[in-house]
Amino acid sequence: MHASSQEHQQPPIALYFKVWGLLFVLSTMSYLVDYFQLHGLLRWSLILAFMALKAGLIVAVFMHMAWERLALIYAILLPPLLLAVLIGLMFSEASWVHQMRSFYFK
């Protein structure tokens, strides 16, 4: 490859403004969850979904992850994803153990 073909490409400025607008909309929706006083699992699932979407947009566009090679994306994103899966499995098992203990040791 020539050095000229490896020049750093800049994404268009309009993309940054669109992502900024999306982040503003997602933040507004996150605040609306509190405004409408949602409770329980719906509240936390909505808050976590909005948070994950905002983090994904920031990592993809503002940290230029969308233009990186796939191997680098896997190297950065797979460990936290696997950690989240393991935490979910531990939470599921802990919930099952708690239910069994409360059932047998009343």
PDB file of C-alpha atoms in Angstrom:
ATOM      1  CA  MET A   1       0.000   0.000   0.000  1.00  0.00           C
ATOM      2  CA  HIS A   2       1.144   3.476  -0.730  1.00  0.00           C
ATOM      3  CA  ALA A   3       1.461   6.052   1.966  1.00  0.00           C
ATOM      4  CA  SER A   4      -1.080   8.205   0.173  1.00  0.00           C
ATOM      5  CA  SER A   5      -3.696   5.451   0.407  1.00  0.00           C
ATOM      6  CA  GLN A   6      -3.144   5.198   4.159  1.00  0.00           C
ATOM      7  CA  GLU A   7      -3.826   8.844   4.794  1.00  0.00           C
ATOM      8  CA  HIS A   8      -6.071   9.523   7.686  1.00  0.00           C
ATOM      9  CA  GLN A   9      -9.639   9.932   6.510  1.00  0.00           C
ATOM     10  CA  GLN A  10     -11.940  12.211   8.399  1.00  0.00           C
ATOM     11  CA  PRO A  11     -15.630  11.405   8.619  1.00  0.00           C
ATOM     12  CA  PRO A  12     -17.911  14.242   7.540  1.00  0.00           C
ATOM     13  CA  ILE A  13     -18.804  16.800  10.189  1.00  0.00           C
ATOM     14  CA  ALA A  14     -22.505  16.147   9.549  1.00  0.00           C
ATOM     15  CA  LEU A  15     -22.063  12.668  11.045  1.00  0.00           C
ATOM     16  CA  TYR A  16     -20.836  14.181  14.316  1.00  0.00           C
ATOM     17  CA  PHE A  17     -23.839  16.491  14.465  1.00  0.00           C
ATOM     18  CA  LYS A  18     -26.234  13.607  13.772  1.00  0.00           C
ATOM     19  CA  VAL A  19     -24.657  11.519  16.519  1.00  0.00           C
ATOM     20  CA  TRP A  20     -24.727  14.497  18.853  1.00  0.00           C
ATOM     21  CA  GLY A  21     -28.454  14.846  18.138  1.00  0.00           C
ATOM     22  CA  LEU A  22     -29.016  11.144  18.759  1.00  0.00           C
ATOM     23  CA  LEU A  23     -27.145  11.382  22.061  1.00  0.00           C
ATOM     24  CA  PHE A  24     -29.336  14.325  23.037  1.00  0.00           C
ATOM     25  CA  VAL A  25     -32.507  12.378  22.168  1.00  0.00           C
ATOM     26  CA  LEU A  26     -31.313   9.304  24.078  1.00  0.00           C
ATOM     27  CA  SER A  27     -30.429  11.421  27.106  1.00  0.00           C
ATOM     28  CA  THR A  28     -33.860  13.047  26.969  1.00  0.00           C
ATOM     29  CA  MET A  29     -35.509   9.631  26.822  1.00  0.00           C
ATOM     30  CA  SER A  30     -33.421   8.517  29.783  1.00  0.00           C
ATOM     31  CA  TYR A  31     -34.606  11.521  31.801  1.00  0.00           C
ATOM     32  CA  LEU A  32     -38.194  10.862  30.725  1.00  0.00           C
ATOM     33  CA  VAL A  33     -37.971   7.476  32.426  1.00  0.00           C
ATOM     34  CA  ASP A  34     -37.597   9.353  35.713  1.00  0.00           C
ATOM     35  CA  TYR A  35     -40.141  12.005  34.742  1.00  0.00           C
ATOM     36  CA  PHE A  36     -42.864   9.413  34.150  1.00  0.00           C
ATOM     37  CA  GLN A  37     -41.829   7.650  37.381  1.00  0.00           C
ATOM     38  CA  LEU A  38     -41.433   4.190  35.924  1.00  0.00           C
ATOM     39  CA  HIS A  39     -40.549   1.566  38.500  1.00  0.00           C
ATOM     40  CA  GLY A  40     -39.069  -1.885  38.717  1.00  0.00           C
ATOM     41  CA  LEU A  41     -37.543  -3.915  35.950  1.00  0.00           C
ATOM     42  CA  LEU A  42     -38.912  -1.670  33.181  1.00  0.00           C
ATOM     43  CA  ARG A  43     -37.180   1.391  34.648  1.00  0.00           C
ATOM     44  CA  TRP A  44     -33.774  -0.248  34.975  1.00  0.00           C
ATOM     45  CA  SER A  45     -33.951  -2.053  31.663  1.00  0.00           C
ATOM     46  CA  LEU A  46     -34.796   1.212  29.856  1.00  0.00           C
ATOM     47  CA  ILE A  47     -32.051   3.133  31.653  1.00  0.00           C
ATOM     48  CA  LEU A  48     -29.473   0.429  30.881  1.00  0.00           C
ATOM     49  CA  ALA A  49     -30.605   0.192  27.243  1.00  0.00           C
ATOM     50  CA  PHE A  50     -30.308   3.960  26.747  1.00  0.00           C
ATOM     51  CA  MET A  51     -26.931   3.942  28.490  1.00  0.00           C
ATOM     52  CA  ALA A  52     -25.635   1.107  26.261  1.00  0.00           C
ATOM     53  CA  LEU A  53     -26.861   2.867  23.116  1.00  0.00           C
ATOM     54  CA  LYS A  54     -25.174   6.121  24.102  1.00  0.00           C
ATOM     55  CA  ALA A  55     -21.931   4.344  24.978  1.00  0.00           C
ATOM     56  CA  GLY A  56     -22.023   2.460  21.683  1.00  0.00           C
ATOM     57  CA  LEU A  57     -22.495   5.662  19.693  1.00  0.00           C
ATOM     58  CA  ILE A  58     -19.679   7.397  21.528  1.00  0.00           C
ATOM     59  CA  VAL A  59     -17.283   4.484  21.074  1.00  0.00           C
ATOM     60  CA  ALA A  60     -18.206   3.982  17.415  1.00  0.00           C
ATOM     61  CA  VAL A  61     -18.093   7.571  16.209  1.00  0.00           C
ATOM     62  CA  PHE A  62     -16.204   9.791  18.626  1.00  0.00           C
ATOM     63  CA  MET A  63     -13.556   7.163  19.423  1.00  0.00           C
ATOM     64  CA  HIS A  64     -13.383   6.190  15.706  1.00  0.00           C
ATOM     65  CA  MET A  65     -14.058   2.508  16.403  1.00  0.00           C
ATOM     66  CA  ALA A  66     -16.374   2.264  13.394  1.00  0.00           C
ATOM     67  CA  TRP A  67     -13.447   2.839  11.048  1.00  0.00           C
ATOM     68  CA  GLU A  68     -11.002   0.457  12.721  1.00  0.00           C
ATOM     69  CA  ARG A  69     -10.091  -3.015  11.613  1.00  0.00           C
ATOM     70  CA  LEU A  70     -12.301  -5.853  12.749  1.00  0.00           C
ATOM     71  CA  ALA A  71      -9.522  -7.500  14.792  1.00  0.00           C
ATOM     72  CA  LEU A  72      -9.057  -4.336  16.850  1.00  0.00           C
ATOM     73  CA  ILE A  73     -12.786  -4.056  17.374  1.00  0.00           C
ATOM     74  CA  TYR A  74     -12.886  -7.642  18.615  1.00  0.00           C
ATOM     75  CA  ALA A  75      -9.877  -7.062  20.866  1.00  0.00           C
ATOM     76  CA  ILE A  76     -11.538  -4.092  22.531  1.00  0.00           C
ATOM     77  CA  LEU A  77     -15.214  -5.065  22.616  1.00  0.00           C
ATOM     78  CA  LEU A  78     -15.165  -8.823  23.228  1.00  0.00           C
ATOM     79  CA  PRO A  79     -13.639  -8.836  26.744  1.00  0.00           C
ATOM     80  CA  PRO A  80     -16.281  -6.487  28.247  1.00  0.00           C
ATOM     81  CA  LEU A  81     -19.000  -8.406  26.409  1.00  0.00           C
ATOM     82  CA  LEU A  82     -17.765 -11.728  27.786  1.00  0.00           C
ATOM     83  CA  LEU A  83     -17.500 -10.183  31.236  1.00  0.00           C
ATOM     84  CA  ALA A  84     -21.124  -9.014  30.997  1.00  0.00           C
ATOM     85  CA  VAL A  85     -22.209 -12.523  29.979  1.00  0.00           C
ATOM     86  CA  LEU A  86     -20.338 -14.048  32.921  1.00  0.00           C
ATOM     87  CA  ILE A  87     -21.878 -11.540  35.326  1.00  0.00           C
ATOM     88  CA  GLY A  88     -25.309 -12.431  33.951  1.00  0.00           C
ATOM     89  CA  LEU A  89     -24.630 -16.132  34.456  1.00  0.00           C
ATOM     90  CA  MET A  90     -23.453 -15.522  38.020  1.00  0.00           C
ATOM     91  CA  PHE A  91     -26.539 -13.422  38.728  1.00  0.00           C
ATOM     92  CA  SER A  92     -28.763 -16.190  37.372  1.00  0.00           C
ATOM     93  CA  GLU A  93     -27.076 -18.846  39.481  1.00  0.00           C
ATOM     94  CA  ALA A  94     -27.133 -16.656  42.597  1.00  0.00           C
ATOM     95  CA  SER A  95     -30.843 -16.061  42.102  1.00  0.00           C
ATOM     96  CA  TRP A  96     -31.461 -19.789  41.775  1.00  0.00           C
ATOM     97  CA  VAL A  97     -29.421 -20.542  44.943  1.00  0.00           C
ATOM     98  CA  HIS A  98     -31.312 -17.839  46.840  1.00  0.00           C
ATOM     99  CA  GLN A  99     -34.660 -19.292  45.739  1.00  0.00           C
ATOM    100  CA  MET A 100     -33.632 -22.812  46.755  1.00  0.00           C
ATOM    101  CA  ARG A 101     -32.381 -21.664  50.147  1.00  0.00           C
ATOM    102  CA  SER A 102     -35.537 -19.715  50.828  1.00  0.00           C
ATOM    103  CA  PHE A 103     -37.612 -22.748  49.764  1.00  0.00           C
ATOM    104  CA  TYR A 104     -35.793 -25.386  51.871  1.00  0.00           C
ATOM    105  CA  PHE A 105     -34.624 -23.332  54.877  1.00  0.00           C
ATOM    106  CA  LYS A 106     -37.710 -21.424  55.976  1.00  0.00           C
TER     107      LYS A 106
END
